[in-house]
């Protein structure tokens, strides 16, 4: 808590590290913990406050680490527990916070708990997962679909029952209605808190407690093939059940045992569903992820409306947050193009609420083409010909222009990035990296941007403008979403432009974003 009563994460910026693609130090082509430590200078120079690291626990890697076989260990590909302890110290020495990924809704099928559960209907761990008899004709118990394609159920021949998996079949759903599961998972959280972790990003919270009657999900009338097979049904009964909030509140109580460590919740859904996770007494996630900038059309009026709707829907006292990209969604620079990616960064870093930056977006990284024989993502592998899959956004960070782009001395697990590397961008005053460093420095130095109020000034088909105010200070932000000049709808002294320099008064240049001190 600072002297104005703001906890660090309200003023702070979160930076997501995807460990497989950050920095390899062993030559096996996959990033690791010592690599993260080696590159902390980049993170600190960027000016962010916290890193969230995607899963680093032991895993058969059926879903890039989101299939965990030991909740309290470290995956040998990434290093050792000693490496982790050294990393925690180094992160804190850089003045940064460390958030891990907590993946509660499913384990790996290689987890000893599931190995025991599948061995017999009478095993004491059987009820730790969700089992049901086949329907009379042998089909799965209901119509739920795996997010990665195919049914959400797999038959365990030996015991004659199906188990539920909302994701890959190697990710059986844990039964959170069982108090032993809850106790074991909360103990895992405590172990990491004891090891110095400052909080967690909680994975797939919408799937914690699927409907216990297992009612069929209704079909979606507006479904299109490109949405992917899993989207052909509404997730009415498989996700966002109110009981899930009770679990989230218990997780929060564990975080409170350690002085209010941070929980950021991932729960894709409608606005009211997302808001539910704050908890009625703000006793749920401090920050349920707000993904609307990922989902919304790149249109100033639509975004302005959404900001208003989101702000109005926040429960009293709740703190907002904004996300432009992550390891699951297309890169922002690919979605909107290089010029608009700067406008997008200015939007993210000037809105009211905690921003999360996905590694590489500070460089303007783009989606890369992945040859079929290098595909890693089960979503891509299970849905050939659909163009679905997340490998294109997960390629390694380009650190320099040497072999392996400074990421690895070996063969990288995914193709290398074509984006201009960090060493080159760092020496270029006009680069995306230099721009984003300046933007973050501006956000940090202006309380109006970190903790000030938000007021919409203008929104039409081309331009969004808003004011951020704190005390006597007003900062105006004007964003041109088009590649044509537009009238500047607000005034003030220009402080930062996406274009580096400042042009004539009263106008926004094509693709220009401006921060003005008013
Ligand atoms: C959300 C994660 O971000 C994604 O990468 C993963 O595949 C699913 N949850 C399942 O854990």
XYZ file of C-alpha atoms and ligand atoms in Angstrom:
529
model
C 0.000 0.000 0.000
C 1.471 3.432 -0.885
C 0.763 6.671 0.981
C -2.426 7.238 -1.027
C -3.793 3.802 -0.204
C -2.997 2.232 -3.571
C -1.686 -1.333 -3.563
C 1.116 -1.951 -6.065
C -1.052 -3.699 -8.628
C -3.391 -0.719 -9.050
C -0.569 1.550 -10.215
C 1.375 -1.306 -11.762
C 1.778 -2.884 -15.193
C 1.894 -6.670 -15.610
C 4.162 -8.273 -18.240
C 3.356 -11.822 -19.322
C 6.324 -14.136 -19.892
C 5.722 -17.250 -21.959
C 8.689 -19.225 -20.622
C 9.136 -21.632 -23.531
C 9.810 -18.666 -25.817
C 11.589 -16.120 -23.638
C 15.249 -17.207 -23.379
C 16.947 -20.572 -23.686
C 20.195 -21.049 -21.723
C 20.735 -24.795 -22.218
C 20.693 -25.047 -26.011
C 17.653 -27.339 -26.125
C 15.622 -24.759 -28.063
C 13.169 -24.111 -25.207
C 13.287 -21.143 -22.840
C 13.999 -21.710 -19.142
C 14.103 -20.090 -15.703
C 17.739 -19.055 -15.930
C 16.852 -17.432 -19.247
C 14.158 -15.370 -17.583
C 16.685 -14.289 -14.964
C 19.200 -13.356 -17.661
C 16.657 -11.096 -19.375
C 15.183 -9.348 -16.342
C 17.084 -6.219 -17.367
C 14.869 -5.973 -20.464
C 11.756 -6.226 -18.331
C 12.991 -3.688 -15.797
C 14.118 -1.273 -18.558
C 10.664 -1.507 -20.085
C 9.347 -0.076 -16.822
C 6.742 -2.664 -15.858
C 6.040 -3.706 -12.267
C 5.347 -7.433 -12.317
C 5.956 -10.513 -14.395
C 3.400 -13.286 -14.772
C 5.057 -16.497 -15.961
C 2.921 -19.079 -17.801
C 3.169 -22.568 -16.203
C 6.617 -23.860 -15.188
C 5.472 -26.985 -13.296
C 6.232 -30.617 -14.220
C 4.138 -31.423 -17.278
C 3.942 -33.867 -20.175
C 3.416 -30.702 -22.290
C 0.249 -31.849 -24.013
C -0.897 -28.223 -23.729
C 2.424 -26.385 -23.358
C 2.469 -26.745 -19.561
C -1.239 -26.133 -18.893
C -1.371 -29.885 -18.141
C 0.312 -30.188 -14.758
C 1.536 -33.437 -13.221
C 2.881 -31.910 -9.982
C 1.514 -28.624 -8.644
C 4.467 -27.899 -6.380
C 7.490 -28.835 -8.504
C 9.453 -27.320 -11.391
C 9.480 -28.882 -14.871
C 13.070 -30.074 -15.583
C 12.958 -28.461 -19.061
C 12.710 -25.129 -17.248
C 15.236 -25.855 -14.475
C 15.216 -26.771 -10.806
C 13.621 -25.527 -7.623
C 16.988 -23.940 -6.778
C 16.843 -22.044 -10.106
C 13.354 -20.903 -9.180
C 14.489 -19.664 -5.779
C 17.339 -17.741 -7.407
C 14.850 -16.278 -9.872
C 12.474 -15.097 -7.138
C 15.360 -13.297 -5.470
C 16.513 -11.727 -8.746
C 12.996 -10.571 -9.639
C 12.649 -8.899 -6.261
C 16.145 -7.404 -6.518
C 14.980 -5.717 -9.744
C 12.074 -4.215 -7.810
C 9.596 -6.423 -9.660
C 6.819 -8.721 -8.431
C 6.450 -12.336 -9.508
C 3.136 -13.955 -10.428
C 2.837 -17.622 -11.368
C 0.104 -19.345 -13.329
C -2.226 -21.479 -11.197
C -4.159 -24.036 -13.245
C -6.904 -25.365 -10.975
C -9.654 -26.610 -13.254
C -7.726 -29.619 -14.604
C -4.506 -31.546 -13.995
C -2.538 -33.689 -16.413
C -3.677 -37.282 -16.913
C -0.118 -38.172 -15.791
C -0.689 -36.600 -12.383
C -0.450 -39.326 -9.687
C -3.925 -38.254 -8.519
C -5.441 -39.141 -11.889
C -3.324 -42.271 -12.243
C -4.834 -43.458 -8.956
C -8.348 -42.242 -9.853
C -8.402 -44.127 -13.148
C -7.142 -47.366 -11.589
C -10.464 -48.386 -10.027
C -13.949 -47.088 -9.256
C -13.162 -47.683 -5.582
C -9.895 -45.796 -5.464
C -9.914 -43.073 -2.788
C -8.859 -40.555 -5.490
C -11.685 -41.559 -7.885
C -13.914 -38.695 -6.811
C -11.098 -36.165 -7.296
C -12.124 -36.135 -10.984
C -15.495 -36.110 -12.762
C -16.655 -39.567 -13.866
C -19.968 -40.677 -15.332
C -21.420 -43.833 -16.851
C -21.949 -43.900 -20.621
C -25.463 -43.287 -21.920
C -27.475 -46.470 -22.652
C -26.138 -46.538 -26.227
C -22.546 -46.098 -25.058
C -22.237 -42.406 -25.976
C -20.659 -39.845 -23.608
C -22.867 -38.657 -20.724
C -23.786 -35.341 -22.403
C -23.093 -33.164 -25.453
C -20.297 -31.009 -24.036
C -17.386 -30.352 -26.370
C -13.677 -30.028 -25.685
C -12.339 -26.524 -26.344
C -9.737 -28.211 -28.545
C -12.221 -30.252 -30.615
C -14.160 -33.490 -30.155
C -16.224 -34.529 -27.132
C -15.298 -33.278 -23.653
C -15.412 -36.891 -22.449
C -13.036 -39.830 -22.866
C -13.921 -43.393 -21.944
C -11.671 -45.170 -19.479
C -12.110 -48.720 -20.789
C -10.760 -50.400 -17.667
C -13.426 -48.964 -15.373
C -16.177 -48.456 -17.952
C -16.761 -44.756 -17.202
C -16.092 -41.508 -19.017
C -14.026 -38.705 -17.463
C -14.613 -35.035 -18.219
C -11.960 -32.870 -19.883
C -12.943 -29.382 -20.988
C -9.623 -29.129 -22.872
C -7.391 -31.949 -24.231
C -8.008 -35.527 -23.115
C -4.692 -35.270 -21.261
C -6.292 -32.576 -19.055
C -8.913 -34.304 -16.860
C -11.197 -31.900 -14.972
C -10.628 -31.845 -11.211
C -13.731 -32.196 -9.034
C -13.700 -29.021 -6.955
C -16.857 -30.123 -5.103
C -14.616 -32.609 -3.288
C -13.192 -30.920 -0.151
C -9.976 -32.961 -0.361
C -9.257 -31.498 -3.805
C -9.812 -28.007 -2.481
C -7.522 -28.604 0.495
C -4.751 -30.070 -1.675
C -4.903 -27.205 -4.169
C -4.937 -24.510 -1.478
C -1.891 -26.159 0.078
C -0.158 -25.939 -3.296
C -0.922 -22.204 -3.408
C 0.492 -21.808 0.112
C 3.721 -23.575 -0.843
C 4.339 -21.049 -3.640
C 3.395 -18.128 -1.418
C 5.928 -19.416 1.129
C 8.479 -19.524 -1.697
C 7.934 -15.809 -2.249
C 5.443 -15.617 -5.104
C 3.482 -12.334 -5.093
C 0.343 -13.752 -6.635
C -1.178 -15.920 -9.343
C -2.914 -15.623 -12.649
C -5.671 -18.246 -12.256
C -6.353 -20.260 -15.400
C -9.806 -21.061 -16.827
C -11.731 -20.068 -13.707
C -15.021 -20.331 -15.610
C -14.602 -24.103 -15.635
C -14.096 -24.735 -11.915
C -17.502 -26.222 -11.189
C -19.377 -27.476 -14.245
C -23.088 -28.161 -13.693
C -23.419 -31.179 -11.393
C -26.490 -32.422 -13.275
C -24.412 -32.286 -16.476
C -27.243 -30.756 -18.505
C -26.674 -30.548 -22.275
C -25.362 -27.234 -23.582
C -27.774 -25.562 -26.059
C -26.652 -25.122 -29.689
C -25.512 -21.712 -30.963
C -27.553 -20.409 -33.880
C -24.890 -17.930 -35.052
C -22.078 -20.503 -35.151
C -19.672 -20.435 -38.124
C -17.077 -23.072 -39.086
C -14.190 -20.606 -38.535
C -15.231 -20.252 -34.881
C -14.039 -23.811 -34.320
C -16.090 -26.894 -33.477
C -16.182 -26.233 -29.722
C -18.005 -22.943 -30.268
C -21.039 -24.629 -31.850
C -22.631 -24.827 -28.385
C -23.309 -22.163 -25.776
C -21.338 -22.996 -22.633
C -24.435 -22.480 -20.477
C -23.907 -25.451 -18.190
C -20.210 -26.224 -18.561
C -18.934 -22.810 -17.445
C -19.538 -19.840 -15.095
C -21.647 -21.761 -12.564
C -22.249 -19.651 -9.430
C -20.589 -22.304 -7.252
C -17.310 -21.407 -8.969
C -17.346 -18.054 -7.210
C -17.373 -19.798 -3.830
C -14.142 -21.532 -4.829
C -12.621 -18.265 -6.016
C -13.478 -16.680 -2.677
C -11.734 -19.526 -0.887
C -8.657 -19.019 -3.089
C -8.751 -15.340 -2.217
C -8.916 -16.201 1.484
C -5.696 -18.194 1.018
C -4.084 -15.188 -0.714
C -5.237 -13.037 2.209
C -3.436 -15.350 4.670
C -0.290 -13.948 3.053
C -1.168 -10.287 3.340
C -3.384 -9.918 0.289
C -1.317 -11.396 -2.539
C -2.732 -10.774 -5.999
C -5.103 -13.089 -7.889
C -5.824 -12.248 -11.522
C -8.556 -14.470 -12.915
C -8.893 -15.748 -16.444
C -12.587 -16.281 -17.208
C -13.727 -15.548 -20.758
C -17.410 -14.605 -20.760
C -20.070 -11.941 -21.026
C -19.542 -8.783 -19.000
C -21.846 -9.826 -16.134
C -20.074 -13.185 -15.942
C -16.667 -11.510 -15.754
C -17.863 -9.030 -13.112
C -19.144 -11.888 -10.946
C -15.544 -12.890 -10.187
C -14.817 -9.674 -8.277
C -17.124 -11.143 -5.593
C -20.053 -9.343 -4.012
C -17.849 -8.027 -1.201
C -14.799 -7.673 -3.486
C -13.701 -10.974 -2.003
C -13.072 -12.775 -5.317
C -10.261 -12.031 -7.783
C -8.773 -8.560 -7.338
C -8.564 -8.459 -11.144
C -10.789 -10.655 -13.314
C -9.145 -10.256 -16.728
C -10.970 -7.872 -19.075
C -10.412 -9.228 -22.603
C -12.666 -6.861 -24.501
C -9.833 -5.083 -26.355
C -8.933 -8.498 -27.764
C -12.500 -9.283 -28.774
C -13.876 -5.883 -29.851
C -13.798 -4.674 -33.467
C -11.008 -2.109 -33.985
C -13.462 0.763 -34.102
C -13.259 3.912 -31.947
C -17.006 4.208 -31.308
C -17.383 0.557 -30.350
C -14.370 0.746 -28.037
C -15.552 4.014 -26.456
C -18.941 2.432 -25.783
C -17.346 -0.633 -24.287
C -15.133 1.447 -21.982
C -18.255 3.222 -20.686
C -20.160 -0.032 -20.245
C -17.231 -1.693 -18.486
C -16.623 1.284 -16.181
C -20.336 1.407 -15.304
C -20.502 -2.326 -14.607
C -17.566 -2.339 -12.152
C -18.762 -3.071 -8.616
C -18.235 -0.231 -6.129
C -14.532 -0.082 -5.266
C -13.442 -2.605 -7.895
C -10.315 -1.818 -9.918
C -10.396 -2.125 -13.742
C -7.837 -3.840 -15.981
C -7.123 -4.126 -19.718
C -5.458 -6.741 -21.924
C -4.438 -6.434 -25.599
C -2.904 -9.829 -26.180
C -1.787 -13.112 -24.672
C -0.433 -16.513 -25.686
C -3.903 -17.637 -26.827
C -4.929 -14.807 -29.158
C -3.592 -13.351 -32.405
C -0.892 -10.725 -31.960
C -2.222 -7.173 -31.853
C 0.225 -6.078 -34.593
C -1.232 -8.796 -36.833
C -4.838 -7.946 -35.976
C -4.565 -4.198 -36.598
C -1.244 -3.713 -38.456
C 2.063 -2.160 -37.395
C 0.922 1.480 -37.409
C -2.250 0.837 -35.428
C -0.344 -1.395 -32.979
C 1.232 1.820 -31.668
C -2.192 3.402 -31.274
C -3.309 0.226 -29.483
C -0.334 0.378 -27.100
C -1.184 4.002 -26.321
C -4.777 2.993 -25.617
C -3.739 0.117 -23.330
C -1.280 2.273 -21.400
C -3.523 5.298 -20.935
C -6.805 3.667 -19.935
C -7.889 3.565 -16.296
C -6.879 0.204 -14.893
C -4.004 -2.247 -14.689
C -2.584 -3.088 -18.146
C -1.164 -6.501 -19.036
C 1.428 -6.625 -21.836
C 2.123 -9.926 -23.590
C 5.846 -10.540 -24.154
C 6.925 -9.304 -27.560
C 4.042 -6.878 -28.038
C 6.483 -4.204 -26.835
C 8.474 -5.049 -29.986
C 5.469 -5.155 -32.312
C 5.857 -8.916 -32.809
C 3.543 -10.467 -35.402
C 2.025 -13.919 -35.909
C 4.429 -16.204 -37.760
C 3.570 -18.984 -40.209
C 4.159 -22.406 -38.656
C 4.958 -25.324 -41.002
C 2.613 -28.229 -40.372
C 5.384 -30.524 -39.151
C 6.329 -28.002 -36.442
C 2.838 -27.565 -34.990
C 2.753 -27.956 -31.219
C -0.674 -26.724 -30.159
C -3.315 -29.466 -29.657
C -5.940 -27.016 -30.862
C -4.165 -26.729 -34.242
C -3.370 -30.428 -34.442
C -6.968 -31.486 -33.658
C -8.546 -29.057 -36.145
C -6.577 -29.388 -39.400
C -7.610 -27.060 -42.196
C -9.370 -24.553 -39.930
C -6.418 -22.201 -39.380
C -7.057 -22.504 -35.646
C -4.117 -22.716 -33.274
C -1.907 -20.576 -31.108
C 1.622 -21.452 -32.203
C 1.893 -18.376 -34.509
C 1.759 -16.033 -31.475
C 4.134 -18.095 -29.330
C 7.380 -17.902 -31.313
C 10.577 -16.922 -29.454
C 11.521 -13.345 -28.610
C 14.086 -11.982 -31.098
C 16.841 -10.629 -28.833
C 19.506 -9.903 -31.449
C 20.292 -10.443 -35.110
C 22.747 -13.308 -34.531
C 22.023 -16.991 -35.116
C 19.018 -18.203 -33.155
C 18.137 -14.495 -32.668
C 19.901 -14.660 -29.303
C 17.088 -16.893 -28.055
C 18.868 -20.224 -28.462
C 22.081 -21.810 -29.646
C 20.081 -24.915 -30.564
C 17.041 -25.677 -32.690
C 14.118 -23.536 -31.528
C 10.911 -25.383 -30.560
C 8.946 -23.048 -32.878
C 10.206 -21.000 -35.859
C 12.093 -17.807 -35.057
C 10.464 -14.399 -35.204
C 10.817 -12.076 -38.201
C 10.386 -8.969 -36.004
C 13.281 -6.500 -35.634
C 15.227 -7.673 -32.573
C 15.583 -5.970 -29.212
C 19.229 -4.887 -29.695
C 18.363 -3.081 -32.936
C 15.149 -1.513 -31.628
C 16.854 -0.350 -28.420
C 19.215 1.852 -30.459
C 16.533 3.242 -32.748
C 14.672 6.303 -31.432
C 11.827 5.552 -33.833
C 11.322 1.895 -32.887
C 8.267 0.337 -31.267
C 10.380 -0.588 -28.222
C 11.630 2.979 -27.728
C 8.061 4.246 -28.155
C 6.660 1.817 -25.595
C 9.419 2.551 -23.074
C 8.556 6.253 -23.377
C 4.853 5.553 -23.061
C 5.349 3.492 -19.905
C 7.645 6.158 -18.421
C 4.926 8.738 -19.097
C 2.259 6.567 -17.459
C 4.446 6.064 -14.405
C 5.271 9.749 -14.049
C 1.690 11.019 -14.352
C -0.707 10.117 -11.508
C -3.533 11.190 -13.834
C -2.641 8.214 -16.033
C -2.006 5.683 -13.279
C -4.787 6.456 -10.837
C -6.797 9.332 -12.345
C -10.445 9.258 -13.400
C -11.600 8.608 -16.964
C -13.943 10.798 -19.044
C -14.895 10.230 -22.657
C -14.328 13.367 -24.779
C -15.096 12.227 -28.304
C -15.780 9.111 -30.354
C -16.712 8.804 -34.013
C -15.808 6.470 -36.856
C -12.207 7.720 -36.884
C -11.101 9.068 -33.527
C -11.399 8.246 -29.842
C -10.439 10.895 -27.297
C -10.654 10.878 -23.516
C -9.384 12.734 -20.498
C -7.641 11.309 -17.439
C -7.750 13.574 -14.380
C -6.104 13.560 -10.990
C -6.240 16.612 -8.729
C -5.465 19.670 -10.881
C -3.800 17.666 -13.604
C -5.607 16.662 -16.804
C -4.123 14.480 -19.496
C -5.956 14.240 -22.810
C -5.496 11.267 -25.120
C -6.529 11.348 -28.796
C -6.261 8.249 -30.977
C -6.655 8.199 -34.752
C -7.849 4.707 -35.762
C -7.615 5.544 -39.488
C -4.849 5.993 -42.035
C -6.132 9.476 -42.899
C -5.585 12.825 -41.152
C -8.343 13.666 -38.649
C -9.235 16.816 -36.706
C -7.833 16.767 -33.168
C -10.903 16.854 -30.912
C -9.146 18.118 -27.758
C -6.273 20.376 -26.841
C -3.201 20.634 -24.670
C 0.554 20.508 -24.931
C 1.710 17.428 -26.831
C 3.714 15.101 -24.570
C 3.962 11.838 -26.516
C 3.083 10.931 -30.108
C 3.095 7.527 -31.742
C 5.074 9.295 -34.488
C 7.887 10.478 -32.212
C 7.675 14.137 -33.240
C 4.751 16.578 -33.130
C 2.975 18.052 -36.158
C 0.753 21.065 -36.716
C -1.795 22.021 -34.082
C -5.338 20.878 -34.459
C -4.686 17.736 -36.447
C -3.989 14.079 -35.916
C -1.798 12.560 -38.623
C -2.723 9.170 -40.137
C -2.460 6.426 -37.468
C -1.418 8.944 -34.862
C -2.029 8.753 -31.142
C -1.284 11.810 -29.004
C -0.995 12.349 -25.258
C -1.500 15.992 -24.309
C -1.076 17.808 -21.008
C -4.055 20.084 -20.535
C -6.249 -20.944 -20.799
C -4.798 -20.865 -21.150
O -4.437 -19.521 -21.346
C -4.608 -21.722 -22.376
O -3.331 -21.548 -22.956
C -4.855 -23.149 -22.000
O -4.809 -23.966 -23.158
C -6.243 -23.318 -21.347
N -6.561 -22.298 -20.420
C -6.315 -24.626 -20.632
O -5.521 -24.604 -19.470
